[in-house]
Each structure stands twice: as C-alpha cells, then as structure tokens.
Short mmCIF file of C-alpha atoms in Angstrom, two decimals:
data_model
loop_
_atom_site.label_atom_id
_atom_site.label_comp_id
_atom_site.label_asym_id
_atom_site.label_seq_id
_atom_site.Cartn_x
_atom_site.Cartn_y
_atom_site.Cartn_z
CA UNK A 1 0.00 0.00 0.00
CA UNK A 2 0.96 3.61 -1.28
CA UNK A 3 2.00 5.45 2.33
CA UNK A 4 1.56 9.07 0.73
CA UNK A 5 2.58 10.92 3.96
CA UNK A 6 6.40 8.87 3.20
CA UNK A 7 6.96 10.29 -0.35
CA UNK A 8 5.94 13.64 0.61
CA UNK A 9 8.32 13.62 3.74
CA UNK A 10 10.97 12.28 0.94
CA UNK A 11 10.18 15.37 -1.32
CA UNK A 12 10.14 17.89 1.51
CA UNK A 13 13.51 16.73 3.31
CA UNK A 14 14.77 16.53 -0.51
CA UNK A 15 13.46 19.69 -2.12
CA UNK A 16 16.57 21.91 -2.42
CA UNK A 17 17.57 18.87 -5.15
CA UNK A 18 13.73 18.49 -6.48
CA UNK A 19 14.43 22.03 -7.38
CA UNK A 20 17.80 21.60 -8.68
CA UNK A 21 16.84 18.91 -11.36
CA UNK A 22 13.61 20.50 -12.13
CA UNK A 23 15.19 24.05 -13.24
CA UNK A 24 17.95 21.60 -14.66
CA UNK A 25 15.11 20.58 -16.69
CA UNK A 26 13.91 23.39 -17.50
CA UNK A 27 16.87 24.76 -18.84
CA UNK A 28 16.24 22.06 -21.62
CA UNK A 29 19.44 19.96 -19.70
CA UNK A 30 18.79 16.27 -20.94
CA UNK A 31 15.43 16.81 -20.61
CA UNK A 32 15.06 13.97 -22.90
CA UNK A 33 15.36 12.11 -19.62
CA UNK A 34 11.48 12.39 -19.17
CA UNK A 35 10.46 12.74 -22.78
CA UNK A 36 8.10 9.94 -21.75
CA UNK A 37 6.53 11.41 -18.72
CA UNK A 38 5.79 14.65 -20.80
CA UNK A 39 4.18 12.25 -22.99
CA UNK A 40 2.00 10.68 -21.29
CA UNK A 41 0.71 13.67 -19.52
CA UNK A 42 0.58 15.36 -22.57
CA UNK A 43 -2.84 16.42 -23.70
CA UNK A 44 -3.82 13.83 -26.10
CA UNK A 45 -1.04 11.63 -25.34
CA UNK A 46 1.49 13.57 -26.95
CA UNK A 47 4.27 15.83 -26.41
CA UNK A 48 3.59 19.32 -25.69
CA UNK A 49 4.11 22.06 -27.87
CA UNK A 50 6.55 23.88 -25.82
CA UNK A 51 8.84 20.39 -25.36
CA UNK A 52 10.75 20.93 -29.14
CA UNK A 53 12.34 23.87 -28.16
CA UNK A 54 13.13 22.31 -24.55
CA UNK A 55 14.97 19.40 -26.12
CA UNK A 56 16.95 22.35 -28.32
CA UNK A 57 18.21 24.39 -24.97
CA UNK A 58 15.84 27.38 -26.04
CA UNK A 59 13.71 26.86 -23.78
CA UNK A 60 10.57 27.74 -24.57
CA UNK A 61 8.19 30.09 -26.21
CA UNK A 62 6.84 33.33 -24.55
CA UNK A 63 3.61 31.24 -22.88
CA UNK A 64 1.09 32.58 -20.49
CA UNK A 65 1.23 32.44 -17.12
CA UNK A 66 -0.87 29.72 -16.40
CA UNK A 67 0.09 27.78 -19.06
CA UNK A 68 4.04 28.18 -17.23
CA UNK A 69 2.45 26.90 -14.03
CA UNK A 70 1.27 23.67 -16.41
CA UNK A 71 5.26 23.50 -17.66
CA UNK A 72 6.53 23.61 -14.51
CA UNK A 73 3.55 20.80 -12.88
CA UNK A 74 4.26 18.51 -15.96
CA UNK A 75 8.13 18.92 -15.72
CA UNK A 76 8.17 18.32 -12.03
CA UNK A 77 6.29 15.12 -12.28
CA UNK A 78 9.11 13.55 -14.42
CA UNK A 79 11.65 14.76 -11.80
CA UNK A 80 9.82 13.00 -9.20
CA UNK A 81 9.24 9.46 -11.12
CA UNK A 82 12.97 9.58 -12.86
CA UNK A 83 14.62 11.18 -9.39
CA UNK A 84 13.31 12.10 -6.41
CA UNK A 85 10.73 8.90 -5.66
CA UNK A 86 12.70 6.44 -8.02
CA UNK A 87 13.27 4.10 -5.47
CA UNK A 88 10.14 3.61 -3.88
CA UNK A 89 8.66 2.35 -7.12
CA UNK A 90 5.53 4.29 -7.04
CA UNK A 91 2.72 4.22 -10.04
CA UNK A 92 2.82 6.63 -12.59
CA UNK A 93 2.08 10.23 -11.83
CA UNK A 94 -0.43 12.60 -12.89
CA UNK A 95 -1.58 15.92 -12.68
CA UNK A 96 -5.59 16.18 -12.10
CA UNK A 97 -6.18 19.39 -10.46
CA UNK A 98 -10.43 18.27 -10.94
CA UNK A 99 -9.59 16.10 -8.57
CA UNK A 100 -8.74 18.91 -5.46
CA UNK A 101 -5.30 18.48 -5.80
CA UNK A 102 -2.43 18.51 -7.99
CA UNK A 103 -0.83 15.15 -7.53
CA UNK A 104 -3.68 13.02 -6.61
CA UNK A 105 -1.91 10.24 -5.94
CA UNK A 106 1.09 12.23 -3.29
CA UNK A 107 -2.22 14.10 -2.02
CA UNK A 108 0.01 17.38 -2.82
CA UNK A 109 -0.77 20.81 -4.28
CA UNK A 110 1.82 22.21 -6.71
CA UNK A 111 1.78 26.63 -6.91
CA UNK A 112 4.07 28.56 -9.11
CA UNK A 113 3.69 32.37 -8.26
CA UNK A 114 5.88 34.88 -9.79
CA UNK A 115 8.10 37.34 -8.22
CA UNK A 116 4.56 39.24 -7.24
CA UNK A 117 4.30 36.52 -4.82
CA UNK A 118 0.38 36.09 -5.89
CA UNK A 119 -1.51 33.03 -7.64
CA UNK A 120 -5.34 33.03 -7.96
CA UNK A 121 -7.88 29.85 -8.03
CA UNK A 122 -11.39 29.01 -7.18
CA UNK A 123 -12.31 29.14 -3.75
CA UNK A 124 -14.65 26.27 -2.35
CA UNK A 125 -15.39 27.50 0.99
CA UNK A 126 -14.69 30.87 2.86
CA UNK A 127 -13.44 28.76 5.62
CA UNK A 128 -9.98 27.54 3.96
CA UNK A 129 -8.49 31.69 4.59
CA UNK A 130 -8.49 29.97 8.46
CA UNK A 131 -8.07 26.47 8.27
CA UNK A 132 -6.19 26.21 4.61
CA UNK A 133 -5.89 23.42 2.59
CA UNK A 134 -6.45 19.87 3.08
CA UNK A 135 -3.82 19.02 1.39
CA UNK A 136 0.29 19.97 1.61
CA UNK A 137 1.69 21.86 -1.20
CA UNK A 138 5.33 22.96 -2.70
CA UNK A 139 5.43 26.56 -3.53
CA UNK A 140 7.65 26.93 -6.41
CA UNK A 141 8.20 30.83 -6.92
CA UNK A 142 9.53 31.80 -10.88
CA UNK A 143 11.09 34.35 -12.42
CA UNK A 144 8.99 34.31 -15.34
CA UNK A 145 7.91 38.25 -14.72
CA UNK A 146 11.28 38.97 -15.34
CA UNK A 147 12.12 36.51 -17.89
CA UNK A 148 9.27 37.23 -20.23
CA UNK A 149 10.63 40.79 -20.20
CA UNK A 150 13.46 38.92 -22.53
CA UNK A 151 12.97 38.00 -25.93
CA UNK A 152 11.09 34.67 -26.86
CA UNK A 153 12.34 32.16 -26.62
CA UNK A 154 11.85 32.59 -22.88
CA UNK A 155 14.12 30.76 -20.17
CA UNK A 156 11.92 30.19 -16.73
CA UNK A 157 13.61 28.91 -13.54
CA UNK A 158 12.52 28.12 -9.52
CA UNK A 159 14.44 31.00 -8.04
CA UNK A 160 12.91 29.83 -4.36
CA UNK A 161 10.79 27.00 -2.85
CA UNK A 162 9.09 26.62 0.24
CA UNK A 163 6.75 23.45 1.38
CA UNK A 164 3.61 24.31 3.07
CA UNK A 165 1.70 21.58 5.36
CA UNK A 166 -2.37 22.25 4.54
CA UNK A 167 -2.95 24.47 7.71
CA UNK A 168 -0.36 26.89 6.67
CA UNK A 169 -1.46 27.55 3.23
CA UNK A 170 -3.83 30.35 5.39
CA UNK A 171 -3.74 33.53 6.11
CA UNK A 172 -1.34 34.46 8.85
CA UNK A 173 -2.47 37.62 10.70
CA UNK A 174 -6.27 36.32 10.67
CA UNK A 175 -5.02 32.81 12.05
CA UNK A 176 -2.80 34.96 14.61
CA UNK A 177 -6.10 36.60 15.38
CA UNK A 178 -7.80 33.50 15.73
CA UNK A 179 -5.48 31.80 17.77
CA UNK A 180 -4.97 34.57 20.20
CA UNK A 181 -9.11 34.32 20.91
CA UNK A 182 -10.08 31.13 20.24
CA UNK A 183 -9.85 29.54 23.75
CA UNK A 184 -11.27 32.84 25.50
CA UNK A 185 -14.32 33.06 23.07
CA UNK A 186 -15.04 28.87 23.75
CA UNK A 187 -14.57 29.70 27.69
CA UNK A 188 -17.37 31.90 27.38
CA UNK A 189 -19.35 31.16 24.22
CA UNK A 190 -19.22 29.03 22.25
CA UNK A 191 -21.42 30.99 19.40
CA UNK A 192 -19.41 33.88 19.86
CA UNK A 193 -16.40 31.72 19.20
CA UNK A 194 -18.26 30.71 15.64
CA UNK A 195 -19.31 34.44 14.82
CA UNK A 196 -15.38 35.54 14.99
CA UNK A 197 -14.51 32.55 12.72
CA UNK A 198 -17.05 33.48 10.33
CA UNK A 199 -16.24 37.01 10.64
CA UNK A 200 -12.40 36.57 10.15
CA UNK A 201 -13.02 33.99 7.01
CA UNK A 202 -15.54 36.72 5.04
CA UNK A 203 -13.90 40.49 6.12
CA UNK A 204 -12.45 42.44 3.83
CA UNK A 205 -10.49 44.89 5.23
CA UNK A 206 -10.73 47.32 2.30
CA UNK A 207 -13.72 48.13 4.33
CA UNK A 208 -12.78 50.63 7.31
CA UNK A 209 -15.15 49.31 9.75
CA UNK A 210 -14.39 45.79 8.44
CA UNK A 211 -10.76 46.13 9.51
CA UNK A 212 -11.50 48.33 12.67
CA UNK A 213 -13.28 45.35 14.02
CA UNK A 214 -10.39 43.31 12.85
CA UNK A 215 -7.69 45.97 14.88
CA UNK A 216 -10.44 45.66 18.23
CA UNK A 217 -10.00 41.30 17.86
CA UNK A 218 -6.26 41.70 18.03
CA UNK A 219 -7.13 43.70 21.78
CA UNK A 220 -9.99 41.97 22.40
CA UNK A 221 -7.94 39.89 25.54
CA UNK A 222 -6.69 43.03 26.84
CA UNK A 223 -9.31 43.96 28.41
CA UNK A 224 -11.72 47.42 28.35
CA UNK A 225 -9.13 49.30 28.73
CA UNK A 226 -6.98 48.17 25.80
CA UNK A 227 -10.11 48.29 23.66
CA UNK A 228 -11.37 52.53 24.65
CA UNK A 229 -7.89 53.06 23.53
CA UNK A 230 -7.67 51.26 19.98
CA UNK A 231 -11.63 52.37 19.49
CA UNK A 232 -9.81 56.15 20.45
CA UNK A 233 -7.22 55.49 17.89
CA UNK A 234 -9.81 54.30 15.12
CA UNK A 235 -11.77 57.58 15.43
CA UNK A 236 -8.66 59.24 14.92
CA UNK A 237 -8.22 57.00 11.92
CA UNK A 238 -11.69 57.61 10.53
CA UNK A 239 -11.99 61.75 11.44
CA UNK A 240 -8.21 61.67 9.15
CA UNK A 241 -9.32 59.78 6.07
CA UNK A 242 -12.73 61.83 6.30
CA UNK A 243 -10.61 65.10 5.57
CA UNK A 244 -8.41 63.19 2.97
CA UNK A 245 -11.62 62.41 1.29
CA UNK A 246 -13.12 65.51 1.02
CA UNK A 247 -9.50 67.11 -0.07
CA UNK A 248 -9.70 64.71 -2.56
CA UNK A 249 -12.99 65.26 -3.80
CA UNK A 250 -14.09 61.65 -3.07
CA UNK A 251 -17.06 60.43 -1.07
CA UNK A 252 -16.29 59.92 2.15
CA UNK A 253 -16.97 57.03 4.77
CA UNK A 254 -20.61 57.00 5.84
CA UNK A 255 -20.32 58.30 9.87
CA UNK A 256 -22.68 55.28 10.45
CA UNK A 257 -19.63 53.47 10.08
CA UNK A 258 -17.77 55.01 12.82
CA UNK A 259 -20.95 55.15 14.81
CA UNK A 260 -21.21 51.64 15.34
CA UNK A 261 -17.59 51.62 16.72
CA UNK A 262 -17.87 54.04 19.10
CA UNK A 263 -20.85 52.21 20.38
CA UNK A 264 -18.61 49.18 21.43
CA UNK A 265 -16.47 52.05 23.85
CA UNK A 266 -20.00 52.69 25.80
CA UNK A 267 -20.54 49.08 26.26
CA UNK A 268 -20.13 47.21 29.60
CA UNK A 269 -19.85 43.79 27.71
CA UNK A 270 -17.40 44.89 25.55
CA UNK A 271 -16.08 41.34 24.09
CA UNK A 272 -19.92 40.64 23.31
CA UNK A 273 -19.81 44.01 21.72
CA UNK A 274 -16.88 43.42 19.47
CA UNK A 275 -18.54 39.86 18.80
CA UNK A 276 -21.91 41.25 17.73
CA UNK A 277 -20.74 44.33 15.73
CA UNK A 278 -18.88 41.88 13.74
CA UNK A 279 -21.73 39.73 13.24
CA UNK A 280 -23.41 42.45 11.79
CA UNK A 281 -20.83 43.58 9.38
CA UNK A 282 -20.91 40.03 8.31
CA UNK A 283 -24.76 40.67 7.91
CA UNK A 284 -24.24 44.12 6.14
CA UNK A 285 -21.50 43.27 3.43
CA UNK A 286 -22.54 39.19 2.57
CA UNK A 287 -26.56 38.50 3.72
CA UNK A 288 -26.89 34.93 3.43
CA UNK A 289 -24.05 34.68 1.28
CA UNK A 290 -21.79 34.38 4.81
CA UNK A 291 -23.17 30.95 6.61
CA UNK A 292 -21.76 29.87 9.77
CA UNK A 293 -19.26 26.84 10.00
CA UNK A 294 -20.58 23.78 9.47
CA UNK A 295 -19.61 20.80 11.87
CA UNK A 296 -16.83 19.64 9.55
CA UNK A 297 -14.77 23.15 9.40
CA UNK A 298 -15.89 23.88 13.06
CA UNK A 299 -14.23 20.94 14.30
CA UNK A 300 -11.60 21.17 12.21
CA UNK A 301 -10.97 24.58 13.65
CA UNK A 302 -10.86 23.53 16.89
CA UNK A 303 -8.12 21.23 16.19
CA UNK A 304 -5.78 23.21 14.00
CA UNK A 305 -2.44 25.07 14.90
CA UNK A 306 -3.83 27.90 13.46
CA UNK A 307 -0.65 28.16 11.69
CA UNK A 308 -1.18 30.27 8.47
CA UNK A 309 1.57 31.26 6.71
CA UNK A 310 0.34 33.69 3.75
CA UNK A 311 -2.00 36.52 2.74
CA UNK A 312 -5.50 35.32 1.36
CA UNK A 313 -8.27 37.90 0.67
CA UNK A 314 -11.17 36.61 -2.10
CA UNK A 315 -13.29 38.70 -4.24
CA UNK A 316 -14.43 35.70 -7.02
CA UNK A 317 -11.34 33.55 -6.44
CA UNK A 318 -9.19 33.21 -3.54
CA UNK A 319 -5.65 35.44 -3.99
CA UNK A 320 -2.82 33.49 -2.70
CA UNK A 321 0.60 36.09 -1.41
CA UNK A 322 3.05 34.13 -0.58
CA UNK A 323 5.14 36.92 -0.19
CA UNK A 324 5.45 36.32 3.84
CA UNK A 325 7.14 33.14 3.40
CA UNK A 326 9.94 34.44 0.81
CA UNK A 327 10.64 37.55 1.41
#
C-alpha cells in the first residue's frame, strides 16, 4: 500500500535537489530524460508544444502564465518518477487538479507564483483563509515576470521553494487573530467563538469598519481598557481619512460606520460588543451569502495550529501572497 505521507516527507527533506533537477530541466538539460513522462501527460497523449524547443536548450516560447504553471507541474512530475521517488517504485504520476489536488496520488498541491508573490484559483469554501488546505503543497516561486521581459524564446527557472503543510497555506495575521481568541471566546461562548470565525473567514479589510473590528480582535484579551484606547485610535483613523476624502474630492466614509464603533467604547460587555458588531458587518457586506461553519470546518478549527503562513483575501477567487514566506 501507497504510504503518501512517506513520499511527501521524501520530497520535503529533498526539495533543495527536487528544485535543482527540475530548473535543470527546464533549462532544456537532458530533458530527454522524461520525454516519456511529458508524454503521457501530454494532452492527447502527446508531447507538448513547448517540449521541441526544450529538447533544443531554447527553452521555450513566450507562454502565459498559467500555461508556465502547467510546464513547470508537468516537468516536475518527471523529476519525481525519474529522481526524487525512483526508489520507492511508485505508479505513474499525474496531474488532475479536478480532482482537489495537484498530484492526486502524493495528495500534494503544486503553486508557481511569480516574483509578485500572488496566484489566484477558485475558492470552495470561505473557511480555507483559516483552516487552509487539506492538502500539503510545494510553492515553487519563478522568475517568469522577469524573464518574459526577454525576448522569446523565454528561459523560466525556480528561483525559491518553500513546502507548506495544509494548515499553513492560510492567512497568517487572521489565524494569529484566531489563535490569540479562540480559547477565551469557547470559555465563554461558544457561538461567539463561531461568529469571529465566520467574521475573520468573510472580512475584507478594504472596508474601514471591516478592519477596525479586525484591529479591536487583536485587543480583544486586553481587556476594556486596551479596547477605549484602539476604538480612540480608530476615530482618529476615521476623522483623518474623512478630511483626505473631502481634499480629494471623493465620497467619504458613511459616519454610520464610525458610529457603530464608538458604540462598542460605551458598552459594559465589551467582548460581546466586538462579537456582535462583527456579526453584523458580516450581515451588512454578505446577507446569506456568509453561513456559519458547518460541523466539519468547526471541528476542524478547533483542532488546527492555526498556523497560516500567507496573505488570502477573495473577491471571485481566492488570492494566494506568498510573499510572507519568501521575502
């Protein structure tokens, strides 16, 4: 039986040389060596398009950058099968992304940002910016922003790697946030625990009171104090970008929005407060687009390290930075 946790501990504690044979590769370096692999994976059953100029050390052509990410997937499974899992004669790979994962059969995600740190996919539930994937993944940053500045025939290459267990493809200052509360919220309630998850997986802190409310979680074990003074601070914030608004000619922030801050400072259940305004901006910005955990991502929250790693915000898809991790 296929143990799929040992070949990805063999690719992690190997990557520096996964990545060394796979830009190898991709420099067109006997990359006849997996002619086959390319192949088979090869829509159709035949050789890509991009694999005759490979073979010829130019590379390849100027391609999109999705279709590098599909170079760079296709060309890694043949350093895997040829190299890196060789001797633990394994099936043949393949790349079926339908599937929820790269590399079904390794249960591992494969991302290729560029040196803006950023990839975008489809999101499946709000819930992964907390608790991430389900599966591991390699991040394989490129230099193909800079390299299809050159002239085509275009040269990519892996100028940094990183491997990500599934709970830290998340976002790190929102798991911080959650991790810093989550034991203090279940101590008191457990439904207020819920309505910060929910509210930390759907914000969007281009809104101002959407990230005020996320500024009054980071304070929200401090105690009332703690929390008068950042809800001080975030009418200072507001009355300033009120003025650069209007110097600007722009509309400015509705003063409801600062309204329902200030009414958390008058509270004398102030973590309820913060708990309940946040339920409403939840209400406000996503109706019953925002649902609540169901029992499969709340218990899977209560487990987790909370260990994010990344930026994630969503609008359609979910925006991967991976920035955090490389630079």
């Amino acid at each position: 039986m296929i143990n799929s946790q040992e070949l990805r501990d063999e690719i992690k504690n190997n990557l520096p040389t996964v990545v060394h044979q796979l830009n190898s590769y991709l420099r067109g370096e006997n990359v006849n060596e997996i002619k086959d692999v390319l192949k088979r994976v090869g829509r159709g059953g035949q050789l890509p398009h991009w694999y005759k100029n490979l073979e010829l050390g130019q590379s390849m052509p100027n391609l999109d950058g999705k279709t590098i990410g599909s170079v760079i997937e296709m060309t890694l499974l043949g350093v895997l099968e040829k190299h890196t899992l060789k001797s633990f004669n394994i099936p043949q790979l393949s790349v079926n992304p339908a599937k929820g994962v790269d590399i079904p059969l390794l249960n591992l995600g494969v991302k290729s940002p560029s040196e803006n740190y950023c990839t975008s996919e489809p999101f499946f539930s709000a819930y992964e910016r907390i608790l991430g994937n389900e599966f591991d993944a390699l991040i394989l940053l490129t230099d193909y922003q800079s390299a299809k500045k050159n002239s085509p025939p275009i040269r990519v290459q892996i100028i940094k790697s990183m491997y990500l267990g599934g709970s830290e493809i998340a976002d790190k200052g929102l798991c911080e946030i959650a991790r810093l509360n989550r034991d203090l919220l279940m101590d008191k309630n457990e439904a207020e625990c819920k309505k910060m998850l929910q509210f930390l997986c759907y914000v969007n802190q281009k809104s101002w009171r959407g990230k005020a409310l996320v500024n009054l979680f980071k304070v929200l074990s401090q105690g009332d104090n703690s929390i008068n003074s950042a809800v001080t601070k975030l009418e200072k914030d507001f009355i300033k970008k009120e003025k650069q608004a209007q110097f600007e000619s722009k509309e400015p922030i509705h003063k409801s929005e600062l309204q329902k801050i200030l009414s958390i400072a008058d509270s004398n259940i102030k973590v309820t407060s913060i708990v309940n305004a946040a339920n409403d901006w939840v209400v406000d910005n996503h109706k019953d687009f925002a649902r609540l955990p169901n029992d499969n991502e709340w218990q899977r929250f209560l487990r987790s390290p909370l260990n994010g790693k990344i930026g994630l915000s969503f609008a359609l898809q979910w925006r991967y930075s991976f920035g955090a991790i490389f630079k």
